[in-house]
Coordinates of N, CA, C and O and ligand atoms in Angstrom, one line a residue:
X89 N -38.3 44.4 46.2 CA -37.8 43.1 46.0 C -36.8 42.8 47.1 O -36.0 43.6 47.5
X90 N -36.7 41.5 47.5 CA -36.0 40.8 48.2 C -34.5 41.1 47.7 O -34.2 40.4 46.7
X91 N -33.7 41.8 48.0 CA -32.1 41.2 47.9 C -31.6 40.0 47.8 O -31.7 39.1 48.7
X92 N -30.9 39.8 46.6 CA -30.6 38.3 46.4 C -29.0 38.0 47.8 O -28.1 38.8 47.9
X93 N -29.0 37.4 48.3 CA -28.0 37.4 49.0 C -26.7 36.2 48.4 O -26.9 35.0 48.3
X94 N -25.5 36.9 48.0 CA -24.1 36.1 47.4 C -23.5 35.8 48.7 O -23.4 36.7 49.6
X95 N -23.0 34.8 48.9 CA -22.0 34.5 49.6 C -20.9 33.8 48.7 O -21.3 32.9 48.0
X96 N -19.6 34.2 48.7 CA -18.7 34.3 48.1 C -17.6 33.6 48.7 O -16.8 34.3 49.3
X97 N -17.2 32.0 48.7 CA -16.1 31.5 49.7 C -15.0 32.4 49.1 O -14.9 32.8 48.0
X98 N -14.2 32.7 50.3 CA -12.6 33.2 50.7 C -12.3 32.4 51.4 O -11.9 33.0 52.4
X99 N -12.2 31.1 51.4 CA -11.4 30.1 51.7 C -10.1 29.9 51.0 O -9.8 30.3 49.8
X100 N -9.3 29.3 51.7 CA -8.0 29.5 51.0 C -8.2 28.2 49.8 O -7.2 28.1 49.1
X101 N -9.1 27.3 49.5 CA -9.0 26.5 48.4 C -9.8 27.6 47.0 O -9.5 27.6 45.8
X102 N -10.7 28.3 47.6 CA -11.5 29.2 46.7 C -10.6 30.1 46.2 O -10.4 30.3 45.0
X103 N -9.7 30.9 47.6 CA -9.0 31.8 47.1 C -8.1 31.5 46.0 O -7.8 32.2 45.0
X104 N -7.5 30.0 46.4 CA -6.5 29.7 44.9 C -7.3 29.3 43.9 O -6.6 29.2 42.9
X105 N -8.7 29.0 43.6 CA -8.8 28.7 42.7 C -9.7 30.0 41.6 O -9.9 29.9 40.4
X106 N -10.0 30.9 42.4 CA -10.3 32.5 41.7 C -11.2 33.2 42.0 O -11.8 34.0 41.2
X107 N -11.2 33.1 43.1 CA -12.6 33.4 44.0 C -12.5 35.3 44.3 O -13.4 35.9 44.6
X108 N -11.2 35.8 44.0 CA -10.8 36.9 43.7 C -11.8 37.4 42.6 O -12.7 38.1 42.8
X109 N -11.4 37.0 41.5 CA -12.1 37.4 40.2 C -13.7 37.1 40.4 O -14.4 38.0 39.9
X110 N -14.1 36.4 40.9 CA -16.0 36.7 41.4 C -16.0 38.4 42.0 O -16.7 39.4 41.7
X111 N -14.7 38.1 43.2 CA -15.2 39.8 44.3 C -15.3 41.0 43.2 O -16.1 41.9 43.1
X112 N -14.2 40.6 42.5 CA -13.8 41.7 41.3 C -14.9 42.2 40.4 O -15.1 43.3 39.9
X113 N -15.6 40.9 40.2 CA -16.9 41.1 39.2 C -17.6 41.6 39.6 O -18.2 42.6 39.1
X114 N -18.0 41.0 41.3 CA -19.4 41.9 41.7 C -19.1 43.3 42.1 O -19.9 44.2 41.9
X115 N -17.9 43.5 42.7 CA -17.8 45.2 42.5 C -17.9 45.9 41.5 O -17.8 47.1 41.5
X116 N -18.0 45.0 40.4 CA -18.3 46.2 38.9 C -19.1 45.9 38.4 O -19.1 46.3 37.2
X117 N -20.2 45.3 38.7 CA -21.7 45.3 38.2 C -22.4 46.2 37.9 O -21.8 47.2 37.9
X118 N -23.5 46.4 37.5 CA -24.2 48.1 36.8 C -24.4 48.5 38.7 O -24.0 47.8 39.6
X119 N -25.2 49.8 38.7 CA -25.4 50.3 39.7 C -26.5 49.5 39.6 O -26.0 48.4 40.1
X120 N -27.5 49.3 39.4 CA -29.1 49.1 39.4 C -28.8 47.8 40.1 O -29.3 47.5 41.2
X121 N -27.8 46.8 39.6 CA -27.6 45.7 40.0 C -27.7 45.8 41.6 O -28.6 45.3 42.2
X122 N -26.6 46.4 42.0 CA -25.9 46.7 43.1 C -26.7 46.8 44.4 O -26.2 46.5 45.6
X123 N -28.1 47.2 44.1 CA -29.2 47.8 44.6 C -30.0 46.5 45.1 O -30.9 46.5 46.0
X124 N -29.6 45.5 44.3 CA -30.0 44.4 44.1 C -29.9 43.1 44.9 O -30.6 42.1 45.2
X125 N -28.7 43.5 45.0 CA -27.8 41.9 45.7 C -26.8 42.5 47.2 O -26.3 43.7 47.3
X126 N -26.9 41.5 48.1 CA -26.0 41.2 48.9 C -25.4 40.3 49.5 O -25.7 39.3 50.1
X127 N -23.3 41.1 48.8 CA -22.7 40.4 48.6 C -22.0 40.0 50.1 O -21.5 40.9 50.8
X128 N -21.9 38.6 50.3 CA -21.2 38.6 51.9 C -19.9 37.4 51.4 O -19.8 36.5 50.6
X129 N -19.0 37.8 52.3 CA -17.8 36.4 52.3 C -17.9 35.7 53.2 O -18.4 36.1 54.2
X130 N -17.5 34.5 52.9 CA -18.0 33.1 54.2 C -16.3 32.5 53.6 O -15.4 32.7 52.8
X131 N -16.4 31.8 54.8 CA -14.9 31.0 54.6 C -14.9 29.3 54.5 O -13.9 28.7 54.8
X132 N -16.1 28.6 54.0 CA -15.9 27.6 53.4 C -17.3 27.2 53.4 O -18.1 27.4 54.4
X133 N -17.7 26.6 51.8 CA -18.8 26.2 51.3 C -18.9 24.7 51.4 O -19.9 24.1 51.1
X134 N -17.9 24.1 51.9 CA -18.0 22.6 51.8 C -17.7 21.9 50.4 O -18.1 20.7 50.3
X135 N -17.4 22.2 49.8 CA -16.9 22.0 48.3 C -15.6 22.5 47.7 O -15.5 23.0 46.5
X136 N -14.7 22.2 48.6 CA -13.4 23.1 48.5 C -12.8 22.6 46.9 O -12.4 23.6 46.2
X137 N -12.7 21.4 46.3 CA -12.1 20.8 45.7 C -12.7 21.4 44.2 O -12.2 21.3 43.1
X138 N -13.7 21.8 44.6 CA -14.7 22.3 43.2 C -14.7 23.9 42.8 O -15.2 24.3 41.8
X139 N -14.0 24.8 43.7 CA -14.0 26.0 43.3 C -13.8 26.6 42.6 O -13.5 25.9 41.6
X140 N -13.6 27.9 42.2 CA -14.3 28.7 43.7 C -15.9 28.8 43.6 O -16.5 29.1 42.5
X141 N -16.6 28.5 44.8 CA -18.0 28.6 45.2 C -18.7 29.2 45.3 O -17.9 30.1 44.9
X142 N -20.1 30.0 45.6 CA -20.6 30.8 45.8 C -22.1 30.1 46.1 O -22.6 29.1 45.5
X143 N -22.6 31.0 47.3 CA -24.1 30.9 47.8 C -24.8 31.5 47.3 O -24.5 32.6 47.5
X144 N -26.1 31.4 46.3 CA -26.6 32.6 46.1 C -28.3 32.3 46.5 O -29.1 31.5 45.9
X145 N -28.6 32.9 47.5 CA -29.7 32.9 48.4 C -29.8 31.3 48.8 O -30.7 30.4 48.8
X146 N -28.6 31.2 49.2 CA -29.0 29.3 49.8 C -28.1 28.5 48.8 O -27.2 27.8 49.2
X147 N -28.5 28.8 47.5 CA -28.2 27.7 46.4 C -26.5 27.4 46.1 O -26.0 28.3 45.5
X148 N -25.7 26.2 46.5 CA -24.5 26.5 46.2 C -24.1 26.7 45.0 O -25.2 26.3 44.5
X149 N -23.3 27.0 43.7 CA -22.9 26.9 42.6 C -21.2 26.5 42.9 O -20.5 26.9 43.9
X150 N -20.8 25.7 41.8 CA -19.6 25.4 42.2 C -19.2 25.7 41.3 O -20.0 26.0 40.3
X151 N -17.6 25.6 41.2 CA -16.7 26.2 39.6 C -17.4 27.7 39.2 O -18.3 27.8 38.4
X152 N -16.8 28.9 40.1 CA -17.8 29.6 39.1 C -16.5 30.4 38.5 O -15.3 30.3 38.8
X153 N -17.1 31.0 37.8 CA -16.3 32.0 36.6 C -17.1 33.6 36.7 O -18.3 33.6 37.2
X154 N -16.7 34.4 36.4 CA -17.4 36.0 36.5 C -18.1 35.8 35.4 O -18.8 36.8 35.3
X155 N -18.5 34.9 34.4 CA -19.6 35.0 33.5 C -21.0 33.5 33.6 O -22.0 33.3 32.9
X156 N -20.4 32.9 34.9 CA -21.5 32.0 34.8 C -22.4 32.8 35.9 O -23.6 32.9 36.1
X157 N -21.2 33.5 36.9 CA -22.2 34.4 38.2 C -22.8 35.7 37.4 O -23.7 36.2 38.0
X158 N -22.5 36.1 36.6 CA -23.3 37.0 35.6 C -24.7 36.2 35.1 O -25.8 36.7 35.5
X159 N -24.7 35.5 34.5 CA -25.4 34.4 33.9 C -27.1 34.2 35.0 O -28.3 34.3 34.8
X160 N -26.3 33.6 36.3 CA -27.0 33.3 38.1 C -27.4 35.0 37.8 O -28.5 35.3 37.4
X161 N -26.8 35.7 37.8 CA -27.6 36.9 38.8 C -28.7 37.5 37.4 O -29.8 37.9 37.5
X162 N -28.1 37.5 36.6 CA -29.5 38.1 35.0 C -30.9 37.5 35.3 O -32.0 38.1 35.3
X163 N -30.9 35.7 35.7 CA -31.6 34.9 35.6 C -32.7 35.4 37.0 O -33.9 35.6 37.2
X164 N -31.7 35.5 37.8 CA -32.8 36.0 39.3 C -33.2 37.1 39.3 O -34.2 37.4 40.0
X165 N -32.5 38.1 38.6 CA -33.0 39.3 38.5 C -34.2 39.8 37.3 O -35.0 40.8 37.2
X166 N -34.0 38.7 36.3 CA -34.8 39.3 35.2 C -36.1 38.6 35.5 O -37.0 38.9 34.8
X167 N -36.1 37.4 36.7 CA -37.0 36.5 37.0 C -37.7 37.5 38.4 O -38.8 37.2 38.9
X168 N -37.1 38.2 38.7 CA -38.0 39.2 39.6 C -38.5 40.2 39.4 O -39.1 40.8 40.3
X169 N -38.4 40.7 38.3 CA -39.1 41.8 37.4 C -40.0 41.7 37.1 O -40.6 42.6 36.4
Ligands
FES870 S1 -12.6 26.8 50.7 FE1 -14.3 27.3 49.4 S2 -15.6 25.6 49.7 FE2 -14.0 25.2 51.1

């Protein structure tokens, strides 16, 4: 399977709005996950005002929370099985 590729803004509008707590999440994902995805930081999504952002293979998501990017990655992963 293709690796899903995360890009994760660390922009300083992302970083204040908790773009921390995404990095945090995906470092504690199951292993199997891990195997899975590649996680990269970018320094602005173009959506600063809506953060924090994330790319996931292209697709922007905005506002995210560690349980809606939980949510994104079950969906792509259980959709590639
Ligand atoms: S700083 Fe994250 S979208 Fe601009």
């Amino acid at each position: 399977m293709k690796k899903v590729v995360i890009e994760v803004c660390l922009g300083t509008s992302c970083h204040l709005l908790g773009a921390q707590d995404l990095m945090a999440y995906l470092e504690r994902v199951p292993k199997d996950w891990k195997e899975l995805i590649d996680v990269r930081g970018t320094t602005c999504l173009h959506h600063c005002g809506k953060g924090p952002n994330i790319s996931v293979n292209g697709t922007i998501y905005t506002g995210m929370t560690p349980d809606k990017l939980q949510d994104v990655l079950s969906d792509l992963i259980e959709a590639a099985e």
